[in-house]
Coordinates of C-alpha atoms in Angstrom, one line a residue:
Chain A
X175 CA 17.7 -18.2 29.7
X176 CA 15.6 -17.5 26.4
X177 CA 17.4 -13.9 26.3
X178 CA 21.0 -15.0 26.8
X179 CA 20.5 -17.9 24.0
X180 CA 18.7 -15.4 21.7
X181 CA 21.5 -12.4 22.3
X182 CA 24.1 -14.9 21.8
X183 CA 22.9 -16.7 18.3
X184 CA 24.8 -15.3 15.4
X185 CA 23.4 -14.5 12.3
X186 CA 24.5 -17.8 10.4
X187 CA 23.0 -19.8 13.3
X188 CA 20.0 -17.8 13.2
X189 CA 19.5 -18.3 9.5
X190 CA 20.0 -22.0 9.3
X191 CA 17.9 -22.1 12.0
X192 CA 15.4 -20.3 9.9
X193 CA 16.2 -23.0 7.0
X194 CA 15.6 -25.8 9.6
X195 CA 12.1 -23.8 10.5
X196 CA 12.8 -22.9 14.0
X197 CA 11.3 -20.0 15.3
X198 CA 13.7 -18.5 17.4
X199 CA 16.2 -17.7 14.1
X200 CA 13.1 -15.6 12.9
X201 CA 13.2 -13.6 16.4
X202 CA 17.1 -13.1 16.2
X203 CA 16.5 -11.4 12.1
X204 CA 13.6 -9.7 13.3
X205 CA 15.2 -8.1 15.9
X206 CA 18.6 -7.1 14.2
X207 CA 16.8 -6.2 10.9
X208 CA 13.5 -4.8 11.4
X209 CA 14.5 -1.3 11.7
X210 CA 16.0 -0.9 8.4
X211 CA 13.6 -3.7 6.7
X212 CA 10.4 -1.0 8.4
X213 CA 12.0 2.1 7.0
X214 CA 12.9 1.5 3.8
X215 CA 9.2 0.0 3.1
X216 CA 7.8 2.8 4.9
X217 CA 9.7 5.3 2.6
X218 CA 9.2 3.7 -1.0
X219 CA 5.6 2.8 -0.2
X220 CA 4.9 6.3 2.5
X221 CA 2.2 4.4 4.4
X222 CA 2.5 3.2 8.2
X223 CA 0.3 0.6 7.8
X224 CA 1.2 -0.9 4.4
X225 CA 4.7 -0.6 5.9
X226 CA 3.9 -2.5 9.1
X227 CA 1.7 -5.0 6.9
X228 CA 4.8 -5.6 4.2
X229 CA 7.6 -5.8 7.1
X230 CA 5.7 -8.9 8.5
X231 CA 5.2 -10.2 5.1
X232 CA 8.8 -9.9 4.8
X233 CA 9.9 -11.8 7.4
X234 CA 7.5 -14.4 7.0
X235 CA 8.8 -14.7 3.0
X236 CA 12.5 -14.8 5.1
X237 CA 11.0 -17.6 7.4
X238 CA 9.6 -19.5 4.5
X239 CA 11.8 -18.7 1.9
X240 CA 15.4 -19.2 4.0
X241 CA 16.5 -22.0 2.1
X242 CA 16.8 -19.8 -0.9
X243 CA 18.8 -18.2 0.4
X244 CA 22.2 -19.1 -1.2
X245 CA 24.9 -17.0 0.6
X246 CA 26.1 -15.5 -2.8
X247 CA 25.4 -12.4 -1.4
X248 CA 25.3 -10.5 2.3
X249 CA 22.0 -11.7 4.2
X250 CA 21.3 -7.6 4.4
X251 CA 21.3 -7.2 1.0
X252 CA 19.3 -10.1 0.4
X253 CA 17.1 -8.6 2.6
X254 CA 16.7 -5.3 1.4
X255 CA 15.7 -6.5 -2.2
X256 CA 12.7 -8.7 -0.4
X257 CA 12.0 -5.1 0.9
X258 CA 12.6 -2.9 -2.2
X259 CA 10.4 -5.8 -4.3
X260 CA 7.5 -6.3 -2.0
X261 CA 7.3 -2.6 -1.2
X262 CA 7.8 -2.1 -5.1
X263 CA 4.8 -4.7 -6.1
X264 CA 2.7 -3.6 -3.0
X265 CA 3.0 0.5 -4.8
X266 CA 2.1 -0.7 -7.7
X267 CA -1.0 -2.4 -6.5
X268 CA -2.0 0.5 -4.2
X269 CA -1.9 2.4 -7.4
X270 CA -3.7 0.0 -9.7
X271 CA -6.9 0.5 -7.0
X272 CA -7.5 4.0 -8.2
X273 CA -5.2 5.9 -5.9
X274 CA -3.9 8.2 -8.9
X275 CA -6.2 11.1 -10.3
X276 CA -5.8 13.2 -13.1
X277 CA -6.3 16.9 -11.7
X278 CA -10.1 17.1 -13.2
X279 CA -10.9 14.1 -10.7
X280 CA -10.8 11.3 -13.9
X281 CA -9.4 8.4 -14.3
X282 CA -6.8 7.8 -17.2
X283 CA -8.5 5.2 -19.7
X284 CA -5.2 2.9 -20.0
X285 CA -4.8 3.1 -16.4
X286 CA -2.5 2.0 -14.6
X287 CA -0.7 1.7 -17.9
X288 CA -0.9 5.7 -18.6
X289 CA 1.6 8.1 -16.8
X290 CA 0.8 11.5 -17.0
X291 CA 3.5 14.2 -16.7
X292 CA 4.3 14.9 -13.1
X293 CA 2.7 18.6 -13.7
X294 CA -0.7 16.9 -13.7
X295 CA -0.6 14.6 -11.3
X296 CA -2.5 15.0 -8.1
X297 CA -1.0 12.2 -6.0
X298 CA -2.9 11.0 -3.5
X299 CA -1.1 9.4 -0.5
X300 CA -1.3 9.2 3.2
X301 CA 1.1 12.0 4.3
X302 CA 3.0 10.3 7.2
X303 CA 5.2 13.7 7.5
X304 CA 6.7 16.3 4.8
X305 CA 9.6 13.3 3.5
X306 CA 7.0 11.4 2.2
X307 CA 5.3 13.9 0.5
X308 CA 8.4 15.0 -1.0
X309 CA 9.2 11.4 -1.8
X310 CA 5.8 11.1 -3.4
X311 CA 7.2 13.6 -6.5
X312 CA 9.4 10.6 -7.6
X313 CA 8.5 7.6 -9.5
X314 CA 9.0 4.6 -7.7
X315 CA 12.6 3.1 -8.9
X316 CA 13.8 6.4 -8.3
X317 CA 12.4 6.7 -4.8
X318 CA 14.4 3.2 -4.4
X319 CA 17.3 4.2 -4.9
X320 CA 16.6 7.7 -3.1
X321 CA 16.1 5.8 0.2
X322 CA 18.6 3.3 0.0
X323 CA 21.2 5.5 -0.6
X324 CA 19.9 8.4 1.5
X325 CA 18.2 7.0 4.1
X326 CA 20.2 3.5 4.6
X327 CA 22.9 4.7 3.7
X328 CA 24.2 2.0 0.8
X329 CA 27.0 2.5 -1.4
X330 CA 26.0 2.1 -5.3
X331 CA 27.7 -1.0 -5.4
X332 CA 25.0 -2.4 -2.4
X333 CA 22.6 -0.6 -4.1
X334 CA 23.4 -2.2 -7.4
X335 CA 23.2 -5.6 -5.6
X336 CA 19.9 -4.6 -4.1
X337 CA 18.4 -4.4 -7.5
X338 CA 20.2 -6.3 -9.4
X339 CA 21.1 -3.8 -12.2
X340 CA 24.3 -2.0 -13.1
X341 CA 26.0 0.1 -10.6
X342 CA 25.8 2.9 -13.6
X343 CA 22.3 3.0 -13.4
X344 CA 22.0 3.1 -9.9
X345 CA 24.2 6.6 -10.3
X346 CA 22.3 7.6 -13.1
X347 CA 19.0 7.0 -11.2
X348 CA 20.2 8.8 -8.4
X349 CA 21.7 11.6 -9.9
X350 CA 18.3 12.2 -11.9
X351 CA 16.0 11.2 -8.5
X352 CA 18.3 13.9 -6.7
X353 CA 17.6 16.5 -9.2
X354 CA 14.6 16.1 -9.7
X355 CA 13.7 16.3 -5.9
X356 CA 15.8 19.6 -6.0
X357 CA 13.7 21.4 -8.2
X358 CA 10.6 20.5 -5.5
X359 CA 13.3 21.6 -3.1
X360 CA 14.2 24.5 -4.7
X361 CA 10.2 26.0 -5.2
X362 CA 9.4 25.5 -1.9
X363 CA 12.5 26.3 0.2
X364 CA 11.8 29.7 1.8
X365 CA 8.0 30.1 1.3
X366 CA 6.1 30.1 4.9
X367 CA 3.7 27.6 5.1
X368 CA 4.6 25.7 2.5
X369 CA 4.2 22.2 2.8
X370 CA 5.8 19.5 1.3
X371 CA 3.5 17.3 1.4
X372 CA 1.2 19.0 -1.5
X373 CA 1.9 18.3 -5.2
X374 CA 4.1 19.8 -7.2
X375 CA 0.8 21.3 -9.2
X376 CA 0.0 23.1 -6.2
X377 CA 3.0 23.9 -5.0
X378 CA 3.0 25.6 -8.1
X379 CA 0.2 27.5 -8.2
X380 CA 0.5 28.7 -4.1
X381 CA 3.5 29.7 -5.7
X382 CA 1.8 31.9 -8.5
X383 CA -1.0 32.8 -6.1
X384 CA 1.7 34.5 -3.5
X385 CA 3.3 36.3 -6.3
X386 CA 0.0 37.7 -7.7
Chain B
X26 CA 34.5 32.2 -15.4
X27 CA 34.0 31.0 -18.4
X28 CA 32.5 31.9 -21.4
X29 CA 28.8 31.5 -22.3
X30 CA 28.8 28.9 -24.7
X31 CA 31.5 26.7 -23.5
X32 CA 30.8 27.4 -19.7
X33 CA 26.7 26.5 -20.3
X34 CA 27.9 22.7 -22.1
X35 CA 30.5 22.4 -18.9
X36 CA 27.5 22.7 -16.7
X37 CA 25.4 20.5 -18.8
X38 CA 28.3 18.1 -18.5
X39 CA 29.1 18.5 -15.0
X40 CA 25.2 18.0 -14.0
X41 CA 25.1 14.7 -13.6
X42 CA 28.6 14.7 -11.5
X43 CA 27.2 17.3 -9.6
X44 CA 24.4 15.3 -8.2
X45 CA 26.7 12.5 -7.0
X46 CA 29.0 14.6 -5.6
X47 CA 27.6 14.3 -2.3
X48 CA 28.6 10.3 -2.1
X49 CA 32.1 10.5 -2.1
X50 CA 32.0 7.7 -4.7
X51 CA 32.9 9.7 -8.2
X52 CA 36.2 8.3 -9.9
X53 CA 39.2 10.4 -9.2
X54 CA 39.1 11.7 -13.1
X55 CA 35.1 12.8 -12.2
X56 CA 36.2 13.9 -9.1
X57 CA 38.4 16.3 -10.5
X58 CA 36.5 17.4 -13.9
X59 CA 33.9 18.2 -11.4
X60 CA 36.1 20.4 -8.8
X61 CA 38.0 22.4 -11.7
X62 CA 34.7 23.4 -13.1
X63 CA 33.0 24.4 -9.7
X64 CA 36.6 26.5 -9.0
X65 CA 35.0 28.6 -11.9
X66 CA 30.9 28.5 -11.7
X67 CA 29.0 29.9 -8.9
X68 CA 26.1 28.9 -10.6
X69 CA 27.1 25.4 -9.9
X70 CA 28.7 25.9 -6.8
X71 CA 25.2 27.1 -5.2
X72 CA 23.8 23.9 -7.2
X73 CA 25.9 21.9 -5.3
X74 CA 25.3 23.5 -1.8
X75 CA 21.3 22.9 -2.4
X76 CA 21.8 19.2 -3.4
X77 CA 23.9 18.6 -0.1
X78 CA 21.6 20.1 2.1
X79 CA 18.7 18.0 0.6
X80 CA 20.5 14.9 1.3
X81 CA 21.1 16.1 4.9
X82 CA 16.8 17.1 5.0
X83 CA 16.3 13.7 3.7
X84 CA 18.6 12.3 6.0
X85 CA 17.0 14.2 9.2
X86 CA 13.5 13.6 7.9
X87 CA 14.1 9.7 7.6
X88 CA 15.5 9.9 11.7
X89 CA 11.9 11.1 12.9
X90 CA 9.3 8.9 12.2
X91 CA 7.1 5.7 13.6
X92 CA 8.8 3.1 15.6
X93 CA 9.1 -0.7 13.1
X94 CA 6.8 -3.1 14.5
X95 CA 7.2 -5.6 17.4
X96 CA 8.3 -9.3 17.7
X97 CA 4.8 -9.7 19.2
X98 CA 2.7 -8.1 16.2
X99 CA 4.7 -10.8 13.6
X100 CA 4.1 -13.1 16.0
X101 CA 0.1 -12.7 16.1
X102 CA 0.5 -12.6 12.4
X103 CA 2.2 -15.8 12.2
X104 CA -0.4 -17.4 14.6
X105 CA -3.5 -15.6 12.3
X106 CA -1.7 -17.4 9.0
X107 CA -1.6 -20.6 10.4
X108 CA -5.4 -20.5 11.8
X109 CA -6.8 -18.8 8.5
X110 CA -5.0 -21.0 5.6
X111 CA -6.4 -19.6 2.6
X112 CA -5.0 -20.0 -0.2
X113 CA -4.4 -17.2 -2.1
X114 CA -6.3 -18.0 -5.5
X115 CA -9.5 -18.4 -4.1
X116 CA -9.4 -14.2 -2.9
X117 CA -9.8 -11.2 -4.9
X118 CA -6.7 -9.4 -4.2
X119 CA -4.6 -10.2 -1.1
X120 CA -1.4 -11.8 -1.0
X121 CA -0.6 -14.2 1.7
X122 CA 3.2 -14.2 1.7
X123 CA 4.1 -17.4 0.3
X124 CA 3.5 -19.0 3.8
X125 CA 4.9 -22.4 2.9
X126 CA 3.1 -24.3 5.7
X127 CA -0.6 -22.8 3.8
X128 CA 0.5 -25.1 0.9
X129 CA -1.0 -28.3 2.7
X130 CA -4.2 -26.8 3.5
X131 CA -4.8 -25.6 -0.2
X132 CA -6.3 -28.5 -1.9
X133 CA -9.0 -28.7 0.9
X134 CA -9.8 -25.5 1.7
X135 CA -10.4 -24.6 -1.9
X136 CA -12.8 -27.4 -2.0
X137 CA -14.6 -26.7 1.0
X138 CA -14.7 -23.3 -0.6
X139 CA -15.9 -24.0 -4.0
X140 CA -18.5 -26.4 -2.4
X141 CA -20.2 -23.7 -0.3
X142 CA -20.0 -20.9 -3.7
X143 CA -21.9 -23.8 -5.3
X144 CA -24.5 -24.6 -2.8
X145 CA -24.8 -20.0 -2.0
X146 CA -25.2 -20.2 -6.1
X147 CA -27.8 -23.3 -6.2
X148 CA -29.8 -21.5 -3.2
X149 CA -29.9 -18.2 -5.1
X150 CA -30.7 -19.8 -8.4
X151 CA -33.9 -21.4 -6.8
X152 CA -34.9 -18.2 -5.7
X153 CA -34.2 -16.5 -8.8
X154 CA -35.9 -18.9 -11.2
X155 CA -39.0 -19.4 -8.7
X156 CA -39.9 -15.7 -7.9
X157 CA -37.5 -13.2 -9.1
X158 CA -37.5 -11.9 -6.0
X159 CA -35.5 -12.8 -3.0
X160 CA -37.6 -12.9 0.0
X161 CA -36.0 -12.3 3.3
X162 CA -37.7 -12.6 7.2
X163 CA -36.8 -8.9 7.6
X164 CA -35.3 -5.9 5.7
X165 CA -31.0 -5.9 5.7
X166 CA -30.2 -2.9 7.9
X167 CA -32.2 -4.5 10.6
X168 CA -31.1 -8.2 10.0
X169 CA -27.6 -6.4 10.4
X170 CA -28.5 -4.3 13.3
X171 CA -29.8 -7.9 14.5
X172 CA -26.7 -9.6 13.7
X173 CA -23.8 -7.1 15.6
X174 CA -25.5 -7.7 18.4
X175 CA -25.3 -11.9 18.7
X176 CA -22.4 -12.9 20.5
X177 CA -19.5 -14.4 18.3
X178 CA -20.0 -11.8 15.4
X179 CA -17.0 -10.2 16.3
X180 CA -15.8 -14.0 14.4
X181 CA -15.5 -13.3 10.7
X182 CA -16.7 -16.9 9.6
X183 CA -20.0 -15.0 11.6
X184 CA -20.3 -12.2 9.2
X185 CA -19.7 -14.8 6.1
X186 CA -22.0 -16.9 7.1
X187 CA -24.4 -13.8 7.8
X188 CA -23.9 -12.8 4.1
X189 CA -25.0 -16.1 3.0
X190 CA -28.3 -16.0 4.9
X191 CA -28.7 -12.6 3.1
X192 CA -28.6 -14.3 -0.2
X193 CA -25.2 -12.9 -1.0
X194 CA -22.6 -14.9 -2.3
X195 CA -18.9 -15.0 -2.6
X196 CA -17.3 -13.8 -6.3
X197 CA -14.0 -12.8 -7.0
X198 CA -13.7 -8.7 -7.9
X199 CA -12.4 -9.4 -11.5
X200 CA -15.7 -11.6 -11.8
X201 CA -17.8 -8.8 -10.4
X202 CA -16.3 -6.4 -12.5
X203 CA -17.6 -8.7 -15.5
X204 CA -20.6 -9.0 -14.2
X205 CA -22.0 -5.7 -13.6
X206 CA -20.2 -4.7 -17.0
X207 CA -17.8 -1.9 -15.4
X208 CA -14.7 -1.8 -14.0
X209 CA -15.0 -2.1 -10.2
X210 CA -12.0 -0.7 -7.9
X211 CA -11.6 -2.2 -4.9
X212 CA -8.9 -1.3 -2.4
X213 CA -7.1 -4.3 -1.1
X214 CA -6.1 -2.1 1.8
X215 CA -8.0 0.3 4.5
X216 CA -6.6 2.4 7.2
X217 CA -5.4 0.5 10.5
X218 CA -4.4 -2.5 8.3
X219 CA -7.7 -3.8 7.0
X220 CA -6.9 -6.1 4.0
X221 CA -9.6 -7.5 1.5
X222 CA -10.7 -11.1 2.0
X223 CA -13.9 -11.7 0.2
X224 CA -16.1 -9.8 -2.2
X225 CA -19.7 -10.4 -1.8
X226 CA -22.8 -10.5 -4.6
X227 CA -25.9 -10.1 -3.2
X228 CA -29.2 -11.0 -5.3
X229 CA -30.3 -8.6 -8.1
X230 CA -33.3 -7.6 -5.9
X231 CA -31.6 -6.5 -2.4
X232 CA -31.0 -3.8 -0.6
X233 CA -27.8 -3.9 -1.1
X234 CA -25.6 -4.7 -4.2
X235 CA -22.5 -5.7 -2.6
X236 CA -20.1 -6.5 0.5
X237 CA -16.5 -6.4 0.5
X238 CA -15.1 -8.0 4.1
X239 CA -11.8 -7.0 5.2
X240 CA -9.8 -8.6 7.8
X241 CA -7.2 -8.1 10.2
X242 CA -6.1 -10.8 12.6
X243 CA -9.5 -11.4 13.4
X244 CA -11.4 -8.2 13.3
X245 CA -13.3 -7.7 10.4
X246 CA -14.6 -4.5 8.5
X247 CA -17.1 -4.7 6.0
X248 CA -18.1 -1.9 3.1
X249 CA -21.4 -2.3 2.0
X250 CA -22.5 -0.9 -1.7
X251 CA -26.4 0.3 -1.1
X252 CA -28.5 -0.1 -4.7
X253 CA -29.5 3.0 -5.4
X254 CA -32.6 1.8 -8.2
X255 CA -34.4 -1.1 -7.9
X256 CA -34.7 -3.6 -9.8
X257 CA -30.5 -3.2 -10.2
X258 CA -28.1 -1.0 -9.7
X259 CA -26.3 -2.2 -12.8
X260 CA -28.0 -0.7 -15.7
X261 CA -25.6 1.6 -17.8
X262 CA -27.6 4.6 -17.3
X263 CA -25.1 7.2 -17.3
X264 CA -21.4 7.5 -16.4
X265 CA -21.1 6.8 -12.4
X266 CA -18.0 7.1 -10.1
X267 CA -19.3 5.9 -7.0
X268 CA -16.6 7.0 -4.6
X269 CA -16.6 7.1 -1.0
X270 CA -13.1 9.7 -0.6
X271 CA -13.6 13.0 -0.4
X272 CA -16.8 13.0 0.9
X273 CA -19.1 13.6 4.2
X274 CA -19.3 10.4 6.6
X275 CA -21.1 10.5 9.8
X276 CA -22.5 8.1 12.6
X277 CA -25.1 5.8 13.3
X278 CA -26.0 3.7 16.1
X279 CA -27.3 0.6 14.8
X280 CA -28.2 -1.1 18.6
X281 CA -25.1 -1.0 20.5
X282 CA -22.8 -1.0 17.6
X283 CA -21.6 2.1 15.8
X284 CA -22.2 2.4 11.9
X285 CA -20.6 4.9 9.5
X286 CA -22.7 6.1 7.2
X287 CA -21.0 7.6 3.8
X288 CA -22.8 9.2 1.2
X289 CA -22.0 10.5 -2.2
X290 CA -23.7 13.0 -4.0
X291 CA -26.8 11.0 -3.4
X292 CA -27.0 8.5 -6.2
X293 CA -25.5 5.7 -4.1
X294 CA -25.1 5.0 -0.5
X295 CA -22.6 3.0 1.5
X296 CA -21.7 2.4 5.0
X297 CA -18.8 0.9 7.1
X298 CA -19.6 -1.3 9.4
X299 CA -16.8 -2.3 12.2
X300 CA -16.7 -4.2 15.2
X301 CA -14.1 -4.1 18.0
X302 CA -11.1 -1.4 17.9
X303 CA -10.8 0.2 14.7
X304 CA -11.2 3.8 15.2
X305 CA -13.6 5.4 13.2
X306 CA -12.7 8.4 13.0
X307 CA -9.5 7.0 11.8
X308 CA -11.4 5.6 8.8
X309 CA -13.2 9.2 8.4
X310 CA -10.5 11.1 8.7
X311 CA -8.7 8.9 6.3
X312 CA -11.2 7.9 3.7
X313 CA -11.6 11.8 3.6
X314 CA -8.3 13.0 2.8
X315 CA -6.9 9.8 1.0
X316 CA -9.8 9.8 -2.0
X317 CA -9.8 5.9 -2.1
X318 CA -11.9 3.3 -1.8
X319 CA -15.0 1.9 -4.3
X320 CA -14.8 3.1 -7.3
X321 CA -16.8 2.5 -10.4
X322 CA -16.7 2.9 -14.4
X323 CA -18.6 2.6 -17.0
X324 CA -17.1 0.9 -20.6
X325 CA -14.4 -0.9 -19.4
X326 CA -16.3 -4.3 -20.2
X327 CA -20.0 -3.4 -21.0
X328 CA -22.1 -1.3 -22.9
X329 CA -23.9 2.0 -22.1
X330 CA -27.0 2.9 -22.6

């Protein structure tokens, strides 16, 4: 009985529901969204766990917050900015705990107000698999836009929506975020053993090593 | 093909189009500036051909990976935020997701909190001001050893109220950071989903300088910073970076329970103490490769010396 009532809520129901703080609303979102909600956190922020950790957070923000929502806009996209924002604000506290290095081991003084040019940067993160690592080259509004246009597959006009700037910038964004990730591409397409889940420093210098 | 100086500024034009290419979305002017000048670059064209097969690696990439959580997870989380109610302001670093039904627990939990800070703070200040020297039944690795082995301290609330007979006391890592006149890092996050709760002072004299207690559901894991020096690890003696990434971590059995001990270069010891089903060599494999976890500085609020 509990599966046939929660196949057959809609999505309206199931967010009014939500706004009327029944539980079962929360299931029927969960269940439709969590895919897309899990992978784009786990792609901007490149951590299982923080992923898993902001998903819930997520849906318990949607469980709380439903009566904000307004219906201005498609509950998805909606959704994906709680996702870009808290994946976006949970980065940028991961990085404010000392996870960025300069290459001698120090800490930038201004830190995390300081960003060093990406040739000295020895990222640090938890290398689910090569995509991260390669998504680790780009800042993090770039990596946004990377994954919800890449990965979930948004148009720039969703994406625009999503983070509520100009649908230029989204192309400008991407267009930079795509070329940028091309050069990374482009060094270590090719080269055995390379793997994309080192820096682009030493990507670099393997690269200077294997020609020596 | 065109000529060098007008075919380099067409590419430097075409650049940007290039790199959208791939969406289908370019107006049908773009569209068409972009396809006259790729009838006539090969230079572009093999610019082109790597940008669409990076979309389609990214796009394969993104199709492998871990499965999103289940119903059941969110739902153990839902149950943990409605047992815990903390509110947010009272803890170092954690967010609690804006739980709306936390909102009526605020006002007394903050009290009940601020009333037991005061009482750990009048304790310790009647030690202080007597001796100078906190006296304890028995030294802190074995009250610990002691402790892991009572029933109930898998319970968090144990280990808190453990802390407390230890002399240590609950302060907020911005305070801490005042205090010992450095900046202190603090990770609001371990491996396997540990998230900071509470930061824990101990008295000048200990063992051990400080505690920070993660949580997850109801499993804790606590980090505890070993003084190196007595009288206090706190004197700006020289620049310190008290990390535990990067280096060696083994075991210890400590009774029954199992104790990882990481240390540094030898200037400053800590260990990671866990109960229940964190894997530890999770946290060692981890805490090795990801470099994170305490970190200290000197002169971001104090003086050297």
């Amino acid at each position: 009985m509990e599966v046939f009532r929660r196949n057959h809520l809609n999505e309206n129901q199931a967010i009014r529901d939500c706004q009327e703080g029944r539980i079962q609303g929360l299931r029927v979102l969960f269940d439709r969204y969590k895919d897309r909600v899990f992978r784009t956190c786990l792609r901007i922020l490149g951590d299982r766990h923080a992923a898993e950790d902001t998903t819930h957070e997520i849906f318990l923000r949607v469980f709380s917050k439903a009566s904000s929502f307004n219906g201005r806009s498609a509950f998805s996209t909606w959704l994906y900015r709680l996702a870009v924002n808290h994946s976006l604000n949970a980065l940028q506290k991961e990085r404010t705990w000392g996870k960025l290095r300069l290459q001698d081991g120090s800490i930038p003084d201004d830190y995390p107000a300081s960003t060093p040019p990406p040739d000295q940067i020895l990222v640090e993160t938890d290398r689910l698999d090569m995509l991260t690592g390669f998504l680790a080259a780009l800042s993090a509004e770039y990596r946004a836009v990377i994954v919800l246009r890449e990965i979930e597959g948004l148009r720039y006009r969703e994406i625009a929506e999503v983070l509520e700037i100009p649908e230029g910038t989204v192309m400008s964004r991407l267009s930079r975020a795509r070329l940028e990730l091309k050069k990374v591409w482009a060094m270590g397409k090719g080269q055995p053993g390379i793997n994309f889940a080192v820096s682009p420093v030493q990507m670099k210098e393997r690269k200077v090593q294997n020609e020596e | 093909m065109r000529s060098d100086s007008s075919g380099k500024s067409g590419c430097r034009e075409v650049k940007p189009l290039l790199a959208l290419a791939p969406d289908g979305e370019l107006s049908p002017i773009e569209a068409r500036s972009l396809s006259i000048h790729l009838d006539g670059c090969a230079a572009c064209r093999q610019e082109a051909f790597l940008l669409s097969e990076l979309s389609e690696w990214i796009r394969q990439q993104a199709l492998s990976g871990p499965a999103a959580p289940a119903w059941e997870s969110l739902e153990r989380r839902i149950a943990f935020e409605e047992r815990v109610r903390v509110p947010a302001s009272t803890h170092p670093g954690p967010r609690m997701g804006g739980v709306g039904w936390i909102a009526r627990y605020l006002v007394p939990a903050s009290a009940l909190l601020l009333l037991t800070v005061s009482v750990l703070s009048f304790l310790q200040g009647r030690k202080s001001a007597g001796s100078g020297e906190v006296q304890l039944a028995m030294p802190f690795g074995a009250a610990f050893g002691r402790f892991l082995e009572t029933p109930g301290s898998e319970d968090p609330q144990a280990l808190d109220r453990f802390l407390a007979g230890q002399k240590a006391r609950e302060i907020p890592v911005e305070e801490l950071s005042r205090k010992v006149k450095f900046r202190l890092f603090a990770p609001e996050r371990l491996p396997g989903g540990f998230r900071l709760k509470k930061c824990f002072l101990f008295p000048e004299q200990a063992e051990y300088s400080l505690c920070l207690r993660y949580q997850k559901g109801e499993e804790w894991l606590a980090i505890f910073q070993q003084s190196p020096n007595r009288p206090s690890p706190f004197k700006a003696t020289s620049s310190r970076e008290n990390v535990l990434g990067g280096v060696p971590c083994w075991r210890k059995e400590v009774g029954r329970s199992e104790i990882l001990q990481v240390e540094p270069d030898g200037s400053n010891l800590a260990f990671v103490a866990r109960k229940k089903s964190v894997e530890l060599e999770d946290i060692v494999t981890l805490i090795e490769r990801r470099g994170f976890c305490m970190k200290c500085r000197i002169g971001a609020f104090g003086q050297t010396k």
